PDB file of C-alpha atoms and ligand atoms in Angstrom:
ATOM      1  CA  MET A 281      16.413  19.076 -10.683  1.00  0.00           C
ATOM      2  CA  ILE A 282      14.236  15.700 -10.243  1.00  0.00           C
ATOM      3  CA  ASN A 283      12.934  15.832  -6.601  1.00  0.00           C
ATOM      4  CA  GLY A 284      12.099  12.114  -6.202  1.00  0.00           C
ATOM      5  CA  ARG A 285      10.765   9.124  -8.052  1.00  0.00           C
ATOM      6  CA  VAL A 286       7.069   7.989  -8.216  1.00  0.00           C
ATOM      7  CA  LEU A 287       5.735   5.277 -10.081  1.00  0.00           C
ATOM      8  CA  VAL A 288       2.189   5.624 -10.672  1.00  0.00           C
ATOM      9  CA  ILE A 289       0.167   2.218 -11.062  1.00  0.00           C
ATOM     10  CA  ALA A 290      -3.203   3.318 -12.909  1.00  0.00           C
ATOM     11  CA  GLY A 291      -5.497   3.583 -15.723  1.00  0.00           C
ATOM     12  CA  SER A 292      -5.097   5.926 -18.538  1.00  0.00           C
ATOM     13  CA  ASP A 293      -7.638   8.976 -19.005  1.00  0.00           C
ATOM     14  CA  CYS A 294      -7.380   9.687 -23.086  1.00  0.00           C
ATOM     15  CA  SER A 295      -9.288  12.971 -22.497  1.00  0.00           C
ATOM     16  CA  GLY A 296      -6.333  13.996 -19.680  1.00  0.00           C
ATOM     17  CA  GLY A 297      -8.435  14.925 -16.508  1.00  0.00           C
ATOM     18  CA  ALA A 298      -8.077  11.604 -14.336  1.00  0.00           C
ATOM     19  CA  GLY A 299      -5.825   8.435 -14.160  1.00  0.00           C
ATOM     20  CA  LEU A 300      -2.113   8.568 -15.633  1.00  0.00           C
ATOM     21  CA  GLU A 301      -2.643  11.343 -17.446  1.00  0.00           C
ATOM     22  CA  ALA A 302      -3.509  13.566 -14.632  1.00  0.00           C
ATOM     23  CA  ASP A 303      -0.908  12.213 -11.847  1.00  0.00           C
ATOM     24  CA  GLN A 304       1.699  12.856 -14.137  1.00  0.00           C
ATOM     25  CA  LYS A 305       0.753  16.315 -14.741  1.00  0.00           C
ATOM     26  CA  VAL A 306       0.224  16.643 -11.225  1.00  0.00           C
ATOM     27  CA  LEU A 307       3.939  14.832 -10.422  1.00  0.00           C
ATOM     28  CA  ALA A 308       5.622  17.463 -13.053  1.00  0.00           C
ATOM     29  CA  ALA A 309       4.059  20.389 -10.974  1.00  0.00           C
ATOM     30  CA  HIS A 310       5.670  19.254  -8.297  1.00  0.00           C
ATOM     31  CA  GLY A 311       9.160  18.881  -9.543  1.00  0.00           C
ATOM     32  CA  CYS A 312       8.772  14.937  -9.490  1.00  0.00           C
ATOM     33  CA  TYR A 313       9.935  12.197 -11.613  1.00  0.00           C
ATOM     34  CA  ALA A 314       6.805  10.484 -13.121  1.00  0.00           C
ATOM     35  CA  MET A 315       6.955   7.137 -14.115  1.00  0.00           C
ATOM     36  CA  THR A 316       3.700   4.672 -15.379  1.00  0.00           C
ATOM     37  CA  ALA A 317       2.934   1.325 -15.233  1.00  0.00           C
ATOM     38  CA  THR A 318      -0.465   1.147 -17.094  1.00  0.00           C
ATOM     39  CA  THR A 319      -3.395  -1.176 -16.000  1.00  0.00           C
ATOM     40  CA  ALA A 320      -6.096  -0.616 -18.222  1.00  0.00           C
ATOM     41  CA  LEU A 321      -7.086   2.188 -21.076  1.00  0.00           C
ATOM     42  CA  THR A 322      -9.813   3.911 -20.850  1.00  0.00           C
ATOM     43  CA  ALA A 323     -12.122   5.935 -23.773  1.00  0.00           C
ATOM     44  CA  GLN A 324     -13.342   8.751 -21.732  1.00  0.00           C
ATOM     45  CA  ASN A 325     -14.199  12.455 -21.842  1.00  0.00           C
ATOM     46  CA  THR A 326     -15.924  15.304 -19.547  1.00  0.00           C
ATOM     47  CA  MET A 327     -19.285  13.290 -20.198  1.00  0.00           C
ATOM     48  CA  GLY A 328     -18.293   9.904 -19.032  1.00  0.00           C
ATOM     49  CA  VAL A 329     -16.216   6.833 -19.735  1.00  0.00           C
ATOM     50  CA  LYS A 330     -17.207   4.757 -23.212  1.00  0.00           C
ATOM     51  CA  GLY A 331     -14.882   2.076 -23.354  1.00  0.00           C
ATOM     52  CA  ILE A 332     -12.394   0.133 -20.692  1.00  0.00           C
ATOM     53  CA  HIS A 333      -9.453  -2.049 -21.770  1.00  0.00           C
ATOM     54  CA  VAL A 334      -7.789  -4.007 -19.192  1.00  0.00           C
ATOM     55  CA  ILE A 335      -4.281  -4.790 -19.438  1.00  0.00           C
ATOM     56  CA  PRO A 336      -3.494  -8.118 -18.684  1.00  0.00           C
ATOM     57  CA  ALA A 337      -1.551  -8.423 -15.114  1.00  0.00           C
ATOM     58  CA  ASP A 338       1.825  -9.815 -16.172  1.00  0.00           C
ATOM     59  CA  PHE A 339       2.149  -7.234 -18.601  1.00  0.00           C
ATOM     60  CA  VAL A 340       1.640  -4.289 -15.784  1.00  0.00           C
ATOM     61  CA  GLU A 341       4.407  -6.633 -13.900  1.00  0.00           C
ATOM     62  CA  LYS A 342       6.711  -6.264 -16.797  1.00  0.00           C
ATOM     63  CA  GLN A 343       6.347  -2.704 -16.849  1.00  0.00           C
ATOM     64  CA  ILE A 344       6.772  -2.481 -12.969  1.00  0.00           C
ATOM     65  CA  GLN A 345       9.861  -4.766 -12.777  1.00  0.00           C
ATOM     66  CA  ALA A 346      11.367  -2.388 -15.861  1.00  0.00           C
ATOM     67  CA  CYS A 347      11.151   0.866 -13.809  1.00  0.00           C
ATOM     68  CA  ILE A 348      11.843  -0.487 -10.703  1.00  0.00           C
ATOM     69  CA  GLU A 349      14.901  -2.536 -11.639  1.00  0.00           C
ATOM     70  CA  ASP A 350      16.794   0.422 -13.532  1.00  0.00           C
ATOM     71  CA  VAL A 351      15.353   3.675 -12.374  1.00  0.00           C
ATOM     72  CA  GLY A 352      14.305   3.167  -8.971  1.00  0.00           C
ATOM     73  CA  VAL A 353      11.439   4.406  -6.936  1.00  0.00           C
ATOM     74  CA  ASP A 354      10.714   6.665  -3.901  1.00  0.00           C
ATOM     75  CA  VAL A 355       7.283   6.297  -3.465  1.00  0.00           C
ATOM     76  CA  ILE A 356       4.669   3.975  -5.167  1.00  0.00           C
ATOM     77  CA  LYS A 357       1.152   5.419  -6.084  1.00  0.00           C
ATOM     78  CA  THR A 358      -1.595   3.611  -6.988  1.00  0.00           C
ATOM     79  CA  GLY A 359      -5.043   4.302  -8.652  1.00  0.00           C
ATOM     80  CA  MET A 360      -7.387   2.559 -11.003  1.00  0.00           C
ATOM     81  CA  LEU A 361      -6.213  -1.108 -10.869  1.00  0.00           C
ATOM     82  CA  ALA A 362      -9.002  -2.808 -12.799  1.00  0.00           C
ATOM     83  CA  ALA A 363      -8.684  -6.417 -11.498  1.00  0.00           C
ATOM     84  CA  ALA A 364      -7.996  -8.752  -8.320  1.00  0.00           C
ATOM     85  CA  ASP A 365      -5.155 -10.438  -9.821  1.00  0.00           C
ATOM     86  CA  THR A 366      -3.372  -7.302 -10.978  1.00  0.00           C
ATOM     87  CA  ILE A 367      -3.645  -6.386  -6.985  1.00  0.00           C
ATOM     88  CA  GLU A 368      -1.715  -9.457  -6.034  1.00  0.00           C
ATOM     89  CA  MET A 369       0.687  -8.850  -8.388  1.00  0.00           C
ATOM     90  CA  ILE A 370       1.379  -5.349  -7.227  1.00  0.00           C
ATOM     91  CA  ALA A 371       1.614  -6.566  -3.126  1.00  0.00           C
ATOM     92  CA  ARG A 372       4.119  -9.115  -4.482  1.00  0.00           C
ATOM     93  CA  GLN A 373       6.698  -6.464  -6.259  1.00  0.00           C
ATOM     94  CA  VAL A 374       5.798  -3.947  -3.470  1.00  0.00           C
ATOM     95  CA  GLU A 375       7.262  -6.767  -1.128  1.00  0.00           C
ATOM     96  CA  LYS A 376       9.960  -7.675  -3.558  1.00  0.00           C
ATOM     97  CA  HIS A 377      11.777  -4.449  -4.038  1.00  0.00           C
ATOM     98  CA  ASN A 378      11.407  -3.366  -0.052  1.00  0.00           C
ATOM     99  CA  VAL A 379       8.944  -0.316  -1.338  1.00  0.00           C
ATOM    100  CA  THR A 380       8.111   1.545   2.077  1.00  0.00           C
ATOM    101  CA  SER A 381       6.318   4.083   0.864  1.00  0.00           C
ATOM    102  CA  LEU A 382       2.776   3.329  -0.897  1.00  0.00           C
ATOM    103  CA  VAL A 383       0.009   5.642  -1.657  1.00  0.00           C
ATOM    104  CA  VAL A 384      -3.441   3.860  -2.312  1.00  0.00           C
ATOM    105  CA  ASP A 385      -6.105   5.625  -3.941  1.00  0.00           C
ATOM    106  CA  PRO A 386      -8.946   2.824  -3.980  1.00  0.00           C
ATOM    107  CA  VAL A 387     -10.643   3.561  -7.054  1.00  0.00           C
ATOM    108  CA  MET A 388     -13.544   1.938  -7.672  1.00  0.00           C
ATOM    109  CA  VAL A 389     -16.182   3.899  -9.338  1.00  0.00           C
ATOM    110  CA  SER A 390     -16.103   6.846 -11.205  1.00  0.00           C
ATOM    111  CA  THR A 391     -18.014  10.129 -10.778  1.00  0.00           C
ATOM    112  CA  SER A 392     -20.056   9.088 -14.010  1.00  0.00           C
ATOM    113  CA  GLY A 393     -20.802   5.802 -12.611  1.00  0.00           C
ATOM    114  CA  ALA A 394     -18.462   3.455 -14.443  1.00  0.00           C
ATOM    115  CA  GLN A 395     -16.848   0.413 -12.293  1.00  0.00           C
ATOM    116  CA  LEU A 396     -13.166   0.912 -12.198  1.00  0.00           C
ATOM    117  CA  LEU A 397     -12.548  -2.097 -10.289  1.00  0.00           C
ATOM    118  CA  PRO A 398     -14.807  -5.163 -10.201  1.00  0.00           C
ATOM    119  CA  HIS A 399     -16.872  -5.561  -6.557  1.00  0.00           C
ATOM    120  CA  GLU A 400     -15.376  -8.958  -5.996  1.00  0.00           C
ATOM    121  CA  ALA A 401     -11.741  -7.450  -6.159  1.00  0.00           C
ATOM    122  CA  ILE A 402     -12.346  -5.282  -2.896  1.00  0.00           C
ATOM    123  CA  GLN A 403     -11.579  -8.334  -1.196  1.00  0.00           C
ATOM    124  CA  GLN A 404      -8.269  -8.630  -2.556  1.00  0.00           C
ATOM    125  CA  LEU A 405      -7.500  -5.130  -2.167  1.00  0.00           C
ATOM    126  CA  SER A 406      -8.424  -5.788   1.669  1.00  0.00           C
ATOM    127  CA  LYS A 407      -6.193  -8.487   1.667  1.00  0.00           C
ATOM    128  CA  HIS A 408      -3.250  -7.944   0.118  1.00  0.00           C
ATOM    129  CA  LEU A 409      -2.966  -4.184  -0.648  1.00  0.00           C
ATOM    130  CA  LEU A 410      -4.370  -2.525   2.884  1.00  0.00           C
ATOM    131  CA  PRO A 411      -1.710  -4.522   4.985  1.00  0.00           C
ATOM    132  CA  ILE A 412       1.189  -2.854   3.114  1.00  0.00           C
ATOM    133  CA  THR A 413      -0.297   0.627   2.277  1.00  0.00           C
ATOM    134  CA  THR A 414       1.360   3.818   3.717  1.00  0.00           C
ATOM    135  CA  VAL A 415      -1.674   6.142   3.048  1.00  0.00           C
ATOM    136  CA  LEU A 416      -5.336   5.071   1.845  1.00  0.00           C
ATOM    137  CA  THR A 417      -7.220   7.963   0.388  1.00  0.00           C
ATOM    138  CA  PRO A 418     -10.857   6.724   0.449  1.00  0.00           C
ATOM    139  CA  ASN A 419     -13.778   8.952  -0.289  1.00  0.00           C
ATOM    140  CA  ILE A 420     -16.728   8.238   1.532  1.00  0.00           C
ATOM    141  CA  PRO A 421     -18.381   6.085  -1.103  1.00  0.00           C
ATOM    142  CA  GLU A 422     -14.939   4.169  -1.269  1.00  0.00           C
ATOM    143  CA  ALA A 423     -14.837   3.957   2.336  1.00  0.00           C
ATOM    144  CA  THR A 424     -18.186   2.563   2.862  1.00  0.00           C
ATOM    145  CA  LEU A 425     -17.509  -0.530  -0.188  1.00  0.00           C
ATOM    146  CA  ILE A 426     -14.129  -1.169   2.059  1.00  0.00           C
ATOM    147  CA  LEU A 427     -15.859  -1.497   5.444  1.00  0.00           C
ATOM    148  CA  SER A 428     -18.942  -3.357   4.567  1.00  0.00           C
ATOM    149  CA  GLU A 429     -17.010  -5.969   2.785  1.00  0.00           C
ATOM    150  CA  ASN A 430     -14.868  -6.406   5.732  1.00  0.00           C
ATOM    151  CA  GLY A 431     -18.115  -6.744   7.838  1.00  0.00           C
ATOM    152  CA  TYR A 432     -18.412  -3.533   9.623  1.00  0.00           C
ATOM    153  CA  CYS A 433     -21.752  -2.805   8.953  1.00  0.00           C
ATOM    154  CA  GLU A 434     -22.927  -0.293  11.406  1.00  0.00           C
ATOM    155  CA  LEU A 435     -21.128   3.012  10.161  1.00  0.00           C
ATOM    156  CA  ALA A 436     -21.106   1.788   6.829  1.00  0.00           C
ATOM    157  CA  GLN A 437     -25.284   1.665   6.299  1.00  0.00           C
ATOM    158  CA  LYS A 438     -25.727   5.010   8.238  1.00  0.00           C
ATOM    159  CA  GLN A 439     -27.460   7.562   6.084  1.00  0.00           C
ATOM    160  CA  ILE A 440     -26.064  10.998   7.638  1.00  0.00           C
ATOM    161  CA  LEU A 441     -22.767  11.058   8.820  1.00  0.00           C
ATOM    162  CA  SER A 442     -21.155  13.488  11.015  1.00  0.00           C
ATOM    163  CA  VAL A 443     -17.165  14.066  11.278  1.00  0.00           C
ATOM    164  CA  SER A 444     -16.681  11.874  14.071  1.00  0.00           C
ATOM    165  CA  ASP A 445     -18.201   9.218  12.018  1.00  0.00           C
ATOM    166  CA  ILE A 446     -15.816   9.675   9.391  1.00  0.00           C
ATOM    167  CA  GLU A 447     -13.510   9.264  11.778  1.00  0.00           C
ATOM    168  CA  SER A 448     -14.347   6.155  12.988  1.00  0.00           C
ATOM    169  CA  MET A 449     -14.701   4.770   9.636  1.00  0.00           C
ATOM    170  CA  GLY A 450     -11.110   5.768   8.913  1.00  0.00           C
ATOM    171  CA  ARG A 451      -9.719   4.147  12.477  1.00  0.00           C
ATOM    172  CA  GLN A 452     -11.926   0.834  11.026  1.00  0.00           C
ATOM    173  CA  ILE A 453     -10.300   0.965   8.177  1.00  0.00           C
ATOM    174  CA  GLN A 454      -6.634   1.693   9.699  1.00  0.00           C
ATOM    175  CA  ALA A 455      -7.710  -1.875  11.613  1.00  0.00           C
ATOM    176  CA  LEU A 456      -7.214  -3.682   7.896  1.00  0.00           C
ATOM    177  CA  GLY A 457      -3.873  -2.280   8.012  1.00  0.00           C
ATOM    178  CA  PRO A 458      -2.686   0.926   6.397  1.00  0.00           C
ATOM    179  CA  LYS A 459      -0.475   3.064   8.522  1.00  0.00           C
ATOM    180  CA  TRP A 460      -2.401   6.365   7.684  1.00  0.00           C
ATOM    181  CA  VAL A 461      -5.953   6.783   6.223  1.00  0.00           C
ATOM    182  CA  LEU A 462      -7.471  10.078   4.676  1.00  0.00           C
ATOM    183  CA  VAL A 463     -10.992   9.613   4.651  1.00  0.00           C
ATOM    184  CA  LYS A 464     -12.378  12.454   2.259  1.00  0.00           C
ATOM    185  CA  GLY A 465     -14.927  14.033   3.144  1.00  0.00           C
ATOM    186  CA  GLY A 466     -16.000  15.927  -0.494  1.00  0.00           C
ATOM    187  CA  HIS A 467     -18.985  13.535  -0.950  1.00  0.00           C
ATOM    188  CA  LEU A 468     -20.622  14.945   2.181  1.00  0.00           C
ATOM    189  CA  PRO A 469     -21.357  18.827   1.566  1.00  0.00           C
ATOM    190  CA  PHE A 470     -22.410  18.603   5.317  1.00  0.00           C
ATOM    191  CA  ARG A 471     -21.630  21.818   8.153  1.00  0.00           C
ATOM    192  CA  PHE A 472     -18.882  21.076  10.274  1.00  0.00           C
ATOM    193  CA  ASP A 473     -19.601  21.237  14.136  1.00  0.00           C
ATOM    194  CA  MET A 474     -21.172  24.575  15.126  1.00  0.00           C
ATOM    195  CA  THR A 475     -18.336  26.272  17.080  1.00  0.00           C
ATOM    196  CA  ILE A 476     -16.255  26.012  13.721  1.00  0.00           C
ATOM    197  CA  ALA A 477     -19.160  26.671  11.375  1.00  0.00           C
ATOM    198  CA  LYS A 478     -19.647  29.953  13.258  1.00  0.00           C
ATOM    199  CA  ALA A 479     -16.052  31.054  13.379  1.00  0.00           C
ATOM    200  CA  GLU A 480     -15.993  30.574   9.640  1.00  0.00           C
ATOM    201  CA  ASN A 481     -19.050  32.787   8.988  1.00  0.00           C
ATOM    202  CA  GLU A 482     -21.366  30.009   8.270  1.00  0.00           C
ATOM    203  CA  LYS A 483     -19.435  28.982   5.639  1.00  0.00           C
ATOM    204  CA  GLU A 484     -19.801  25.383   4.124  1.00  0.00           C
ATOM    205  CA  VAL A 485     -16.640  23.237   4.374  1.00  0.00           C
ATOM    206  CA  VAL A 486     -15.125  20.247   3.296  1.00  0.00           C
ATOM    207  CA  VAL A 487     -13.377  18.311   6.035  1.00  0.00           C
ATOM    208  CA  ASP A 488     -11.236  15.347   5.480  1.00  0.00           C
ATOM    209  CA  VAL A 489      -9.948  13.413   8.275  1.00  0.00           C
ATOM    210  CA  LEU A 490      -6.401  12.158   8.506  1.00  0.00           C
ATOM    211  CA  LEU A 491      -5.575   9.169  10.859  1.00  0.00           C
ATOM    212  CA  GLY A 492      -1.889   8.259  11.907  1.00  0.00           C
ATOM    213  CA  PRO A 493      -0.217   4.978  13.141  1.00  0.00           C
ATOM    214  CA  GLU A 494       0.329   6.611  16.856  1.00  0.00           C
ATOM    215  CA  GLY A 495      -3.592   7.544  17.384  1.00  0.00           C
ATOM    216  CA  GLN A 496      -3.031  10.879  15.422  1.00  0.00           C
ATOM    217  CA  VAL A 497      -6.213  12.747  14.084  1.00  0.00           C
ATOM    218  CA  PHE A 498      -5.923  16.029  11.477  1.00  0.00           C
ATOM    219  CA  ARG A 499      -8.897  17.212  10.424  1.00  0.00           C
ATOM    220  CA  VAL A 500      -8.266  19.367   6.788  1.00  0.00           C
ATOM    221  CA  GLN A 501     -10.558  21.952   6.390  1.00  0.00           C
ATOM    222  CA  SER A 502     -11.201  23.324   3.019  1.00  0.00           C
ATOM    223  CA  PRO A 503     -14.090  25.797   1.595  1.00  0.00           C
ATOM    224  CA  TYR A 504     -16.914  23.906   0.103  1.00  0.00           C
ATOM    225  CA  GLN A 505     -16.728  24.598  -3.799  1.00  0.00           C
ATOM    226  CA  SER A 506     -19.684  24.255  -5.948  1.00  0.00           C
ATOM    227  CA  SER A 507     -17.902  23.272  -9.052  1.00  0.00           C
ATOM    228  CA  THR A 508     -18.234  20.828 -12.305  1.00  0.00           C
ATOM    229  CA  SER A 509     -14.416  20.863 -12.670  1.00  0.00           C
ATOM    230  CA  THR A 510     -13.917  18.475 -10.427  1.00  0.00           C
ATOM    231  CA  HIS A 511     -12.927  15.396 -12.607  1.00  0.00           C
ATOM    232  CA  GLY A 512     -10.043  13.555 -11.371  1.00  0.00           C
ATOM    233  CA  THR A 513      -9.541  15.532  -8.300  1.00  0.00           C
ATOM    234  CA  GLY A 514      -9.298  11.818  -6.119  1.00  0.00           C
ATOM    235  CA  CYS A 515      -6.247  10.811  -8.335  1.00  0.00           C
ATOM    236  CA  SER A 516      -4.995  14.831  -8.440  1.00  0.00           C
ATOM    237  CA  LEU A 517      -4.917  14.763  -4.357  1.00  0.00           C
ATOM    238  CA  ALA A 518      -3.215  11.052  -3.816  1.00  0.00           C
ATOM    239  CA  SER A 519      -0.444  12.113  -6.430  1.00  0.00           C
ATOM    240  CA  ALA A 520       0.116  15.252  -4.955  1.00  0.00           C
ATOM    241  CA  ILE A 521       0.434  13.464  -1.498  1.00  0.00           C
ATOM    242  CA  ALA A 522       2.846  11.206  -3.014  1.00  0.00           C
ATOM    243  CA  ALA A 523       5.065  14.047  -4.478  1.00  0.00           C
ATOM    244  CA  GLY A 524       5.391  15.256  -0.963  1.00  0.00           C
ATOM    245  CA  MET A 525       6.387  12.269   0.630  1.00  0.00           C
ATOM    246  CA  ALA A 526       8.731  11.696  -2.672  1.00  0.00           C
ATOM    247  CA  LYS A 527      10.111  15.062  -1.539  1.00  0.00           C
ATOM    248  CA  GLY A 528      11.096  13.731   2.375  1.00  0.00           C
ATOM    249  CA  ILE A 529       7.890  15.581   3.539  1.00  0.00           C
ATOM    250  CA  ASP A 530       6.341  13.808   6.388  1.00  0.00           C
ATOM    251  CA  VAL A 531       2.534  12.611   5.547  1.00  0.00           C
ATOM    252  CA  PRO A 532       0.698  15.208   7.472  1.00  0.00           C
ATOM    253  CA  ALA A 533       2.505  17.942   5.995  1.00  0.00           C
ATOM    254  CA  SER A 534       2.216  16.208   2.436  1.00  0.00           C
ATOM    255  CA  VAL A 535      -1.872  15.969   2.936  1.00  0.00           C
ATOM    256  CA  ARG A 536      -2.349  19.236   4.086  1.00  0.00           C
ATOM    257  CA  SER A 537      -0.420  20.567   1.106  1.00  0.00           C
ATOM    258  CA  ALA A 538      -2.218  18.861  -1.087  1.00  0.00           C
ATOM    259  CA  CYS A 539      -5.446  19.668  -0.011  1.00  0.00           C
ATOM    260  CA  ARG A 540      -4.569  23.440  -0.741  1.00  0.00           C
ATOM    261  CA  TYR A 541      -2.996  22.385  -4.116  1.00  0.00           C
ATOM    262  CA  ILE A 542      -6.553  20.753  -4.761  1.00  0.00           C
ATOM    263  CA  GLU A 543      -8.317  23.743  -3.708  1.00  0.00           C
ATOM    264  CA  ALA A 544      -6.380  26.140  -5.589  1.00  0.00           C
ATOM    265  CA  GLY A 545      -6.344  23.680  -8.621  1.00  0.00           C
ATOM    266  CA  ILE A 546     -10.627  23.697  -8.668  1.00  0.00           C
ATOM    267  CA  ARG A 547     -10.876  27.534  -7.870  1.00  0.00           C
ATOM    268  CA  SER A 548      -8.747  28.340 -11.355  1.00  0.00           C
ATOM    269  CA  ALA A 549     -10.021  25.384 -12.746  1.00  0.00           C
ATOM    270  CA  PRO A 550     -10.002  25.965 -17.309  1.00  0.00           C
ATOM    271  CA  LYS A 551     -13.659  25.462 -19.186  1.00  0.00           C
ATOM    272  CA  LEU A 552     -13.053  22.112 -21.030  1.00  0.00           C
ATOM    273  CA  GLY A 553     -15.358  20.082 -22.223  1.00  0.00           C
ATOM    274  CA  ASN A 554     -19.454  20.004 -21.902  1.00  0.00           C
ATOM    275  CA  GLY A 555     -19.679  17.917 -18.562  1.00  0.00           C
ATOM    276  CA  ASN A 556     -17.367  16.927 -15.272  1.00  0.00           C
ATOM    277  CA  GLY A 557     -14.139  18.748 -16.359  1.00  0.00           C
ATOM    278  CA  PRO A 558     -10.433  18.323 -15.319  1.00  0.00           C
ATOM    279  CA  LEU A 559      -8.921  21.268 -12.635  1.00  0.00           C
ATOM    280  CA  ASP A 560      -6.303  23.516 -13.373  1.00  0.00           C
ATOM    281  CA  HIS A 561      -2.884  21.184 -12.657  1.00  0.00           C
ATOM    282  CA  PHE A 562      -0.523  24.031 -12.861  1.00  0.00           C
ATOM    283  CA  HIS A 563      -0.893  26.680 -10.624  1.00  0.00           C
TER     284      HIS A 563
HETATM  285  N1  LIG B  40     -10.721   7.148 -15.094  1.00  0.00           N
HETATM  286  C1  LIG B  40      -9.703   6.904 -14.291  1.00  0.00           C
HETATM  287  C2  LIG B  40      -8.560   6.118 -15.460  1.00  0.00           C
HETATM  288  C3  LIG B  40      -9.604   7.263 -13.484  1.00  0.00           C
HETATM  289  O1  LIG B  40      -8.318   6.959 -13.011  1.00  0.00           O
HETATM  290  C4  LIG B  40      -9.834   7.867 -12.489  1.00  0.00           C
HETATM  291  C5  LIG B  40     -10.358   8.534 -10.849  1.00  0.00           C
HETATM  292  O2  LIG B  40      -9.516   8.050 -10.029  1.00  0.00           O
HETATM  293  C6  LIG B  40     -11.316   7.998 -12.958  1.00  0.00           C
HETATM  294  C7  LIG B  40     -11.450   7.761 -14.151  1.00  0.00           C
HETATM  295  C8  LIG B  40     -12.377   8.629 -12.120  1.00  0.00           C
HETATM  296  O3  LIG B  40     -12.512  10.264 -12.379  1.00  0.00           O
HETATM  297  P1  LIG B  40     -13.804  10.976 -11.568  1.00  0.00           P
HETATM  298  O4  LIG B  40     -14.429  10.019 -10.833  1.00  0.00           O
HETATM  299  O5  LIG B  40     -13.088  11.939 -11.058  1.00  0.00           O
HETATM  300  O6  LIG B  40     -14.402  11.583 -12.531  1.00  0.00           O
END
């Protein structure tokens, strides 16, 4: 049985750990029907990105139209968008087809340091896509880039961030338009505030902060796992959220369940490749 149609607009990772390949595995694992519009081909593996071939925006547009006009779509999820004109085109398509559920993972730079979105395209992302986004899932470096490009410099430049700083960053990003913002704390292996740290036996935790349209604030806590199997975790998390939404689950519950899915996927990751390998998508 198919539980919702999800169109992923993103780049391909030929080694299967991130990008469209990861997205499709996550959506299959959640029982959803996955469609893809490819924005770029990458030649990469667990060691890094060897090359990027960007697909012209008008051909990405043809793929999006082919999917939506025939099969239809419940949720669109975007990942690596590769080019500024692709971003503008996606915003036009989302509006044209009245798509009301849009999950945007603002992919900018890979863990290995490859530029997956030209820096100047952050303006287009902010201007065209953020105002129509349902759930935006930046990590701390992405949140920092979005904020500094939009003139919010104070928190963007702060070296050590607390959980409430992350909340404030999320709120500032929300002012740019997204209904829900999930700021992912995985890049800051910090300690949570002392009361919770003690209750948790001083174990290190990662805190993701979800901010909602009516001022809701949810903190989702996961044990910090020191692991090299984190390639594609951002793509996989956003796809798991999109899967929940495609099944009609509300955003906070979709986010919580997606965080648990990623936590378990890192724990049971296969040993693949010689570098930063993928998590386990089927568990
Ligand atoms: N390659 C592609 C095509 C992606 O879409 C992404 C993430 O969104 C990455 C690479 C980044 O993967 P990571 O930084 O997890 O290694």
